[in-house]
PDB file of C-alpha atoms in Angstrom:
ATOM      1  CA  MET A   1      -4.038  -6.910  21.845  1.00 41.00           C
ATOM      2  CA  ASN A   2      -3.733  -5.695  18.267  1.00 49.00           C
ATOM      3  CA  HIS A   3      -6.586  -4.988  15.932  1.00 50.00           C
ATOM      4  CA  ASP A   4      -6.290  -6.612  12.516  1.00 56.00           C
ATOM      5  CA  ASP A   5      -7.401  -3.743  10.300  1.00 59.00           C
ATOM      6  CA  GLY A   6      -6.785  -5.279   6.904  1.00 63.00           C
ATOM      7  CA  ASN A   7      -4.800  -7.429   4.533  1.00 69.00           C
ATOM      8  CA  ILE A   8      -3.165  -6.487   1.280  1.00 66.00           C
ATOM      9  CA  ARG A   9      -1.819  -8.806  -1.403  1.00 62.00           C
ATOM     10  CA  LEU A  10       0.718  -7.504  -3.910  1.00 62.00           C
ATOM     11  CA  SER A  11       1.675  -9.134  -7.199  1.00 55.00           C
ATOM     12  CA  PRO A  12       4.655  -7.805  -9.158  1.00 48.00           C
ATOM     13  CA  PRO A  13       3.650  -6.327 -12.552  1.00 45.00           C
ATOM     14  CA  GLY A  14       4.809  -8.401 -15.493  1.00 38.00           C
ATOM     15  CA  LEU A  15       4.540 -11.801 -13.779  1.00 32.00           C
ATOM     16  CA  PRO A  16       1.780 -14.308 -14.550  1.00 29.00           C
ATOM     17  CA  ARG A  17      -1.308 -13.843 -12.378  1.00 30.00           C
ATOM     18  CA  SER A  18      -4.467 -15.871 -12.012  1.00 29.00           C
ATOM     19  CA  CYS A  19      -6.643 -12.821 -11.440  1.00 28.00           C
ATOM     20  CA  SER A  20      -7.620 -10.121 -13.896  1.00 28.00           C
ATOM     21  CA  PRO A  21     -10.820  -8.074 -14.321  1.00 30.00           C
ATOM     22  CA  SER A  22     -12.255 -10.884 -16.430  1.00 32.00           C
ATOM     23  CA  SER A  23     -11.002 -13.773 -14.251  1.00 34.00           C
ATOM     24  CA  SER A  24     -13.408 -15.932 -12.263  1.00 34.00           C
ATOM     25  CA  SER A  25     -10.854 -16.388  -9.480  1.00 40.00           C
ATOM     26  CA  PRO A  26     -11.829 -14.504  -6.248  1.00 45.00           C
ATOM     27  CA  SER A  27      -8.249 -13.847  -5.179  1.00 49.00           C
ATOM     28  CA  ILE A  28      -4.829 -13.012  -6.603  1.00 53.00           C
ATOM     29  CA  SER A  29      -2.478 -15.941  -7.238  1.00 50.00           C
ATOM     30  CA  GLN A  30      -0.616 -16.966  -4.072  1.00 50.00           C
ATOM     31  CA  GLN A  31       2.351 -18.223  -6.109  1.00 52.00           C
ATOM     32  CA  THR A  32       3.378 -14.803  -7.446  1.00 65.00           C
ATOM     33  CA  SER A  33       2.352 -12.435  -4.660  1.00 76.00           C
ATOM     34  CA  THR A  34       3.007 -11.469  -1.041  1.00 84.00           C
ATOM     35  CA  ILE A  35       0.435 -10.957   1.719  1.00 85.00           C
ATOM     36  CA  TYR A  36       0.878  -8.088   4.176  1.00 88.00           C
ATOM     37  CA  HIS A  37      -1.180  -7.738   7.375  1.00 87.00           C
ATOM     38  CA  ILE A  38      -1.972  -4.266   8.735  1.00 87.00           C
ATOM     39  CA  TYR A  39      -2.632  -3.856  12.460  1.00 86.00           C
ATOM     40  CA  PHE A  40      -3.478  -0.967  14.749  1.00 82.00           C
ATOM     41  CA  ASN A  41      -0.784  -0.910  17.453  1.00 80.00           C
ATOM     42  CA  SER A  42      -3.660  -0.866  19.949  1.00 74.00           C
ATOM     43  CA  ILE A  43      -7.398  -0.357  19.726  1.00 66.00           C
ATOM     44  CA  SER A  44      -7.048   3.321  20.712  1.00 65.00           C
ATOM     45  CA  ASP A  45      -3.840   3.992  18.733  1.00 75.00           C
ATOM     46  CA  VAL A  46      -3.656   5.705  15.334  1.00 85.00           C
ATOM     47  CA  ASN A  47      -0.344   4.110  14.300  1.00 91.00           C
ATOM     48  CA  PHE A  48      -0.020   0.875  12.319  1.00 90.00           C
ATOM     49  CA  THR A  49       2.236  -2.166  12.258  1.00 92.00           C
ATOM     50  CA  ILE A  50       2.627  -4.096   9.002  1.00 92.00           C
ATOM     51  CA  THR A  51       3.701  -7.743   8.980  1.00 92.00           C
ATOM     52  CA  LYS A  52       4.344 -10.125   6.094  1.00 87.00           C
ATOM     53  CA  SER A  53       3.171 -13.719   5.670  1.00 75.00           C
ATOM     54  CA  PRO A  54       4.013 -16.366   6.615  1.00 72.00           C
ATOM     55  CA  GLU A  55       5.646 -14.771   9.718  1.00 70.00           C
ATOM     56  CA  LYS A  56       2.670 -12.661  10.786  1.00 69.00           C
ATOM     57  CA  ARG A  57       4.165 -11.751  14.169  1.00 77.00           C
ATOM     58  CA  ARG A  58       7.387 -10.118  12.913  1.00 85.00           C
ATOM     59  CA  PRO A  59       6.878  -6.402  12.161  1.00 90.00           C
ATOM     60  CA  VAL A  60       8.280  -5.408   8.772  1.00 93.00           C
ATOM     61  CA  TYR A  61       7.050  -1.811   8.609  1.00 94.00           C
ATOM     62  CA  HIS A  62       5.685   0.831  10.980  1.00 94.00           C
ATOM     63  CA  VAL A  63       3.302   3.646   9.967  1.00 95.00           C
ATOM     64  CA  GLN A  64       3.436   6.774  12.133  1.00 94.00           C
ATOM     65  CA  ASN A  65       0.433   9.113  11.918  1.00 92.00           C
ATOM     66  CA  SER A  66       1.000  12.806  12.713  1.00 89.00           C
ATOM     67  CA  TYR A  67      -2.160  14.516  11.522  1.00 81.00           C
ATOM     68  CA  PHE A  68      -1.994  17.326  14.075  1.00 81.00           C
ATOM     69  CA  THR A  69       1.773  17.907  14.239  1.00 85.00           C
ATOM     70  CA  PRO A  70       2.731  21.027  12.250  1.00 83.00           C
ATOM     71  CA  GLY A  71       5.665  20.749   9.859  1.00 83.00           C
ATOM     72  CA  THR A  72       5.573  16.958   9.596  1.00 87.00           C
ATOM     73  CA  PRO A  73       4.036  14.552   7.043  1.00 91.00           C
ATOM     74  CA  ASP A  74       0.580  13.258   7.921  1.00 93.00           C
ATOM     75  CA  MET A  75       1.843   9.669   7.602  1.00 94.00           C
ATOM     76  CA  THR A  76       5.393   8.277   7.602  1.00 94.00           C
ATOM     77  CA  LEU A  77       6.425   4.734   6.640  1.00 94.00           C
ATOM     78  CA  HIS A  78       9.399   3.309   8.584  1.00 94.00           C
ATOM     79  CA  ALA A  79      11.294   0.060   8.033  1.00 93.00           C
ATOM     80  CA  GLY A  80      11.183  -2.100  11.155  1.00 93.00           C
ATOM     81  CA  PRO A  81       8.883  -2.321  14.192  1.00 92.00           C
ATOM     82  CA  ASP A  82       8.710   1.354  15.242  1.00 92.00           C
ATOM     83  CA  GLN A  83       9.431   4.966  14.267  1.00 92.00           C
ATOM     84  CA  SER A  84      13.153   4.622  15.038  1.00 94.00           C
ATOM     85  CA  GLY A  85      13.619   2.675  11.782  1.00 93.00           C
ATOM     86  CA  PRO A  86      14.746   4.250   8.483  1.00 91.00           C
ATOM     87  CA  ILE A  87      12.124   6.320   6.658  1.00 91.00           C
ATOM     88  CA  LEU A  88      10.967   4.761   3.378  1.00 91.00           C
ATOM     89  CA  GLY A  89       8.190   7.156   2.437  1.00 92.00           C
ATOM     90  CA  CYS A  90       5.604   9.642   3.636  1.00 94.00           C
ATOM     91  CA  CYS A  91       2.220  11.090   2.799  1.00 94.00           C
ATOM     92  CA  LYS A  92       0.667  14.566   2.922  1.00 93.00           C
ATOM     93  CA  PHE A  93      -3.068  15.188   2.698  1.00 90.00           C
ATOM     94  CA  VAL A  94      -3.546  18.473   0.838  1.00 86.00           C
ATOM     95  CA  LEU A  95      -6.502  20.506   2.126  1.00 83.00           C
ATOM     96  CA  PHE A  96      -9.150  21.342  -0.512  1.00 78.00           C
ATOM     97  CA  SER A  97      -7.218  19.374  -3.142  1.00 83.00           C
ATOM     98  CA  THR A  98      -8.186  16.429  -5.339  1.00 84.00           C
ATOM     99  CA  CYS A  99      -4.906  14.617  -4.683  1.00 89.00           C
ATOM    100  CA  THR A 100      -2.720  13.323  -1.881  1.00 92.00           C
ATOM    101  CA  LYS A 101       1.056  13.760  -2.048  1.00 93.00           C
ATOM    102  CA  ILE A 102       3.089  10.536  -1.724  1.00 94.00           C
ATOM    103  CA  GLY A 103       6.795  10.963  -0.963  1.00 92.00           C
ATOM    104  CA  LEU A 104       9.304   8.170  -1.683  1.00 86.00           C
ATOM    105  CA  GLY A 105      12.807   8.541  -0.287  1.00 79.00           C
ATOM    106  CA  ILE A 106      15.032   8.229   2.763  1.00 73.00           C
ATOM    107  CA  SER A 107      15.797  11.933   3.169  1.00 74.00           C
ATOM    108  CA  GLU A 108      13.924  15.194   2.599  1.00 74.00           C
ATOM    109  CA  GLU A 109      16.436  16.253  -0.060  1.00 75.00           C
ATOM    110  CA  ASP A 110      16.101  13.039  -2.062  1.00 77.00           C
ATOM    111  CA  THR A 111      12.330  12.503  -1.802  1.00 84.00           C
ATOM    112  CA  ILE A 112      10.399  11.917  -5.034  1.00 86.00           C
ATOM    113  CA  TRP A 113       6.832  13.242  -4.806  1.00 90.00           C
ATOM    114  CA  GLU A 114       3.952  11.599  -6.658  1.00 92.00           C
ATOM    115  CA  ASP A 115       0.209  12.333  -6.694  1.00 93.00           C
ATOM    116  CA  LEU A 116      -2.531   9.937  -5.608  1.00 94.00           C
ATOM    117  CA  ALA A 117      -5.456  11.614  -7.381  1.00 94.00           C
ATOM    118  CA  TRP A 118      -9.210  11.176  -7.132  1.00 91.00           C
ATOM    119  CA  VAL A 119     -10.668  10.216 -10.503  1.00 90.00           C
ATOM    120  CA  SER A 120     -14.323   9.843  -9.493  1.00 87.00           C
ATOM    121  CA  LYS A 121     -16.761  12.326  -7.988  1.00 83.00           C
ATOM    122  CA  ASP A 122     -17.609  10.014  -5.085  1.00 83.00           C
ATOM    123  CA  HIS A 123     -13.886   9.563  -4.225  1.00 78.00           C
ATOM    124  CA  SER A 124     -14.152   5.802  -4.749  1.00 86.00           C
ATOM    125  CA  ARG A 125     -11.426   5.589  -7.435  1.00 92.00           C
ATOM    126  CA  TYR A 126      -7.843   6.800  -7.238  1.00 94.00           C
ATOM    127  CA  ARG A 127      -5.050   7.059  -9.818  1.00 95.00           C
ATOM    128  CA  TYR A 128      -1.327   6.795  -9.050  1.00 94.00           C
ATOM    129  CA  GLU A 129       1.721   7.046 -11.323  1.00 92.00           C
ATOM    130  CA  ILE A 130       5.166   5.758 -10.381  1.00 88.00           C
ATOM    131  CA  ASP A 131       8.542   4.927 -11.925  1.00 84.00           C
ATOM    132  CA  LEU A 132       9.067   1.148 -11.995  1.00 79.00           C
ATOM    133  CA  ASP A 133      12.249  -0.919 -12.319  1.00 68.00           C
ATOM    134  CA  MET A 134      14.225   1.389 -10.026  1.00 65.00           C
ATOM    135  CA  ASN A 135      17.155  -0.152  -8.129  1.00 59.00           C
ATOM    136  CA  ILE A 136      15.724   0.250  -4.616  1.00 55.00           C
ATOM    137  CA  GLY A 137      17.210  -2.730  -2.763  1.00 52.00           C
ATOM    138  CA  ASP A 138      15.202  -5.449  -0.995  1.00 49.00           C
ATOM    139  CA  GLY A 139      12.584  -3.091   0.480  1.00 46.00           C
ATOM    140  CA  ASP A 140      12.624  -4.593   4.004  1.00 48.00           C
ATOM    141  CA  ILE A 141      15.412  -2.456   5.468  1.00 46.00           C
ATOM    142  CA  ALA A 142      15.882   0.782   3.560  1.00 47.00           C
ATOM    143  CA  GLY A 143      15.891   2.271   0.103  1.00 46.00           C
ATOM    144  CA  PRO A 144      18.909   3.241  -1.981  1.00 45.00           C
ATOM    145  CA  THR A 145      21.394   5.970  -1.119  1.00 48.00           C
ATOM    146  CA  SER A 146      19.835   8.154  -3.824  1.00 60.00           C
ATOM    147  CA  LEU A 147      16.413   7.592  -5.367  1.00 60.00           C
ATOM    148  CA  SER A 148      17.180  10.129  -8.069  1.00 61.00           C
ATOM    149  CA  ALA A 149      20.100   7.943  -9.172  1.00 62.00           C
ATOM    150  CA  ALA A 150      17.912   4.839  -9.021  1.00 63.00           C
ATOM    151  CA  ARG A 151      15.444   6.371 -11.500  1.00 64.00           C
ATOM    152  CA  SER A 152      17.816   5.962 -14.434  1.00 64.00           C
ATOM    153  CA  GLY A 153      16.362   3.308 -16.708  1.00 66.00           C
ATOM    154  CA  ALA A 154      12.992   3.339 -14.941  1.00 73.00           C
ATOM    155  CA  HIS A 155       9.733   3.505 -16.873  1.00 83.00           C
ATOM    156  CA  ARG A 156       6.494   5.263 -15.964  1.00 88.00           C
ATOM    157  CA  ARG A 157       3.360   3.247 -15.103  1.00 92.00           C
ATOM    158  CA  ALA A 158      -0.101   4.266 -13.896  1.00 95.00           C
ATOM    159  CA  PHE A 159      -2.355   2.279 -11.561  1.00 96.00           C
ATOM    160  CA  LEU A 160      -5.960   2.647 -10.402  1.00 95.00           C
ATOM    161  CA  TRP A 161      -7.397   1.772  -6.986  1.00 94.00           C
ATOM    162  CA  LYS A 162     -10.988   0.617  -7.567  1.00 91.00           C
ATOM    163  CA  PRO A 163     -13.647  -0.703  -5.158  1.00 87.00           C
ATOM    164  CA  THR A 164     -14.224  -4.437  -5.497  1.00 85.00           C
ATOM    165  CA  HIS A 165     -16.683  -7.053  -4.305  1.00 78.00           C
ATOM    166  CA  SER A 166     -15.117  -9.889  -6.319  1.00 77.00           C
ATOM    167  CA  VAL A 167     -11.327  -9.795  -5.747  1.00 71.00           C
ATOM    168  CA  GLY A 168     -10.207 -10.974  -2.301  1.00 63.00           C
ATOM    169  CA  VAL A 169      -7.086 -11.785  -0.292  1.00 69.00           C
ATOM    170  CA  GLU A 170      -6.122 -15.414   0.334  1.00 64.00           C
ATOM    171  CA  GLU A 171      -9.302 -17.510   0.042  1.00 63.00           C
ATOM    172  CA  SER A 172     -11.632 -14.827   1.383  1.00 63.00           C
ATOM    173  CA  MET A 173     -14.258 -12.944  -0.588  1.00 64.00           C
ATOM    174  CA  PRO A 174     -14.786  -9.244   0.191  1.00 63.00           C
ATOM    175  CA  SER A 175     -18.052  -8.299   1.860  1.00 63.00           C
ATOM    176  CA  LYS A 176     -20.713  -7.011  -0.518  1.00 67.00           C
ATOM    177  CA  PHE A 177     -21.678  -4.440   2.124  1.00 61.00           C
ATOM    178  CA  SER A 178     -18.211  -2.963   2.731  1.00 67.00           C
ATOM    179  CA  PRO A 179     -17.070   0.098   0.726  1.00 69.00           C
ATOM    180  CA  SER A 180     -13.446  -0.373   1.861  1.00 77.00           C
ATOM    181  CA  ASN A 181     -12.247  -3.316  -0.252  1.00 85.00           C
ATOM    182  CA  TYR A 182     -10.084  -2.325  -3.212  1.00 89.00           C
ATOM    183  CA  LYS A 183      -8.200  -3.801  -6.153  1.00 89.00           C
ATOM    184  CA  LEU A 184      -5.190  -2.129  -7.788  1.00 93.00           C
ATOM    185  CA  VAL A 185      -5.383  -2.284 -11.584  1.00 94.00           C
ATOM    186  CA  ASP A 186      -2.604  -1.644 -14.084  1.00 95.00           C
ATOM    187  CA  GLU A 187      -4.060   1.127 -16.250  1.00 95.00           C
ATOM    188  CA  GLU A 188      -2.211  -0.049 -19.369  1.00 93.00           C
ATOM    189  CA  THR A 189      -2.909  -3.784 -19.222  1.00 94.00           C
ATOM    190  CA  GLY A 190      -6.050  -3.992 -17.065  1.00 94.00           C
ATOM    191  CA  GLU A 191      -4.394  -6.604 -14.828  1.00 93.00           C
ATOM    192  CA  VAL A 192      -5.090  -6.725 -11.087  1.00 89.00           C
ATOM    193  CA  VAL A 193      -1.733  -6.377  -9.300  1.00 89.00           C
ATOM    194  CA  ALA A 194      -2.921  -5.961  -5.677  1.00 88.00           C
ATOM    195  CA  ALA A 195      -5.982  -6.267  -3.467  1.00 86.00           C
ATOM    196  CA  PHE A 196      -6.862  -4.712  -0.104  1.00 87.00           C
ATOM    197  CA  ALA A 197      -9.355  -6.410   2.233  1.00 80.00           C
ATOM    198  CA  ASN A 198     -10.790  -4.496   5.178  1.00 78.00           C
ATOM    199  CA  ASN A 199     -11.108  -6.841   8.180  1.00 67.00           C
ATOM    200  CA  ARG A 200     -11.957  -4.124  10.700  1.00 58.00           C
ATOM    201  CA  PHE A 201     -14.953  -5.905  12.166  1.00 48.00           C
ATOM    202  CA  LYS A 202     -13.790  -9.503  11.740  1.00 48.00           C
ATOM    203  CA  SER A 203     -10.744 -10.240  13.888  1.00 47.00           C
ATOM    204  CA  LEU A 204      -8.746  -9.357  16.970  1.00 45.00           C
ATOM    205  CA  ASP A 205      -5.215 -10.740  17.416  1.00 46.00           C
ATOM    206  CA  GLU A 206      -2.943 -10.512  20.444  1.00 35.00           C
TER     207      GLU A 206
END
C-alpha cells in the first residue's frame, strides 16, 4: 500500500495559462500542464515514487533519501522506478545555511549547482534561479550527455515558491488549515507555473 503524499502540476513558462495571481480559477489549466503524483514507497519508508497522469501506476521517477549516509546527497532523483535508474539531479541540505543546494546533472563532474534560498523569516517562501531553454531531452529517461554544453543559448529565470490557499491541483482547493500547499510563481511575470498540493491525510492507494 502506498501513501499518496501530494500532487504537483507543472505548466511550461511562456504558454497560455488560466491561472495567475489575479485569476479567479482555483487550479492551473489542465490543457497546458502535467500532473505528477508523489507517493511514499511504503508508510514507513522515506523514499518516494513519482508517477505522471493519466497513467498513475507507472513510476516515472524515484527519489532516494540518504540523510544519514556520509558523502552522499541528502536526496537523489532517478529516472525510472528505483535507484538503479540514471541520476537526473540531487539535493544537499546545508547545515546552518539559508539555502539548499540543488544539483542538476547525470554525473558528479557535469553537475550544475543552484541555490534554493529562503526569502522569508518564517521559511515559508523560497527563491530558485535556473537556466531555461536548455537542450535536455525528453526528461523521462535521462538528461543530455553534457549539461554544460546544453546551457549554450539558455536564459536565466527566477521563481518563487509561495504558500497558497487559493491555487489547487486538478479540481481540488487546498485546505485553509494546511501550511504545505504551494504555488510556483515566475518572478519576472508574476504568472503561476506550478502548484503543489499536500494530500498527506486524505488518501491511501495500493
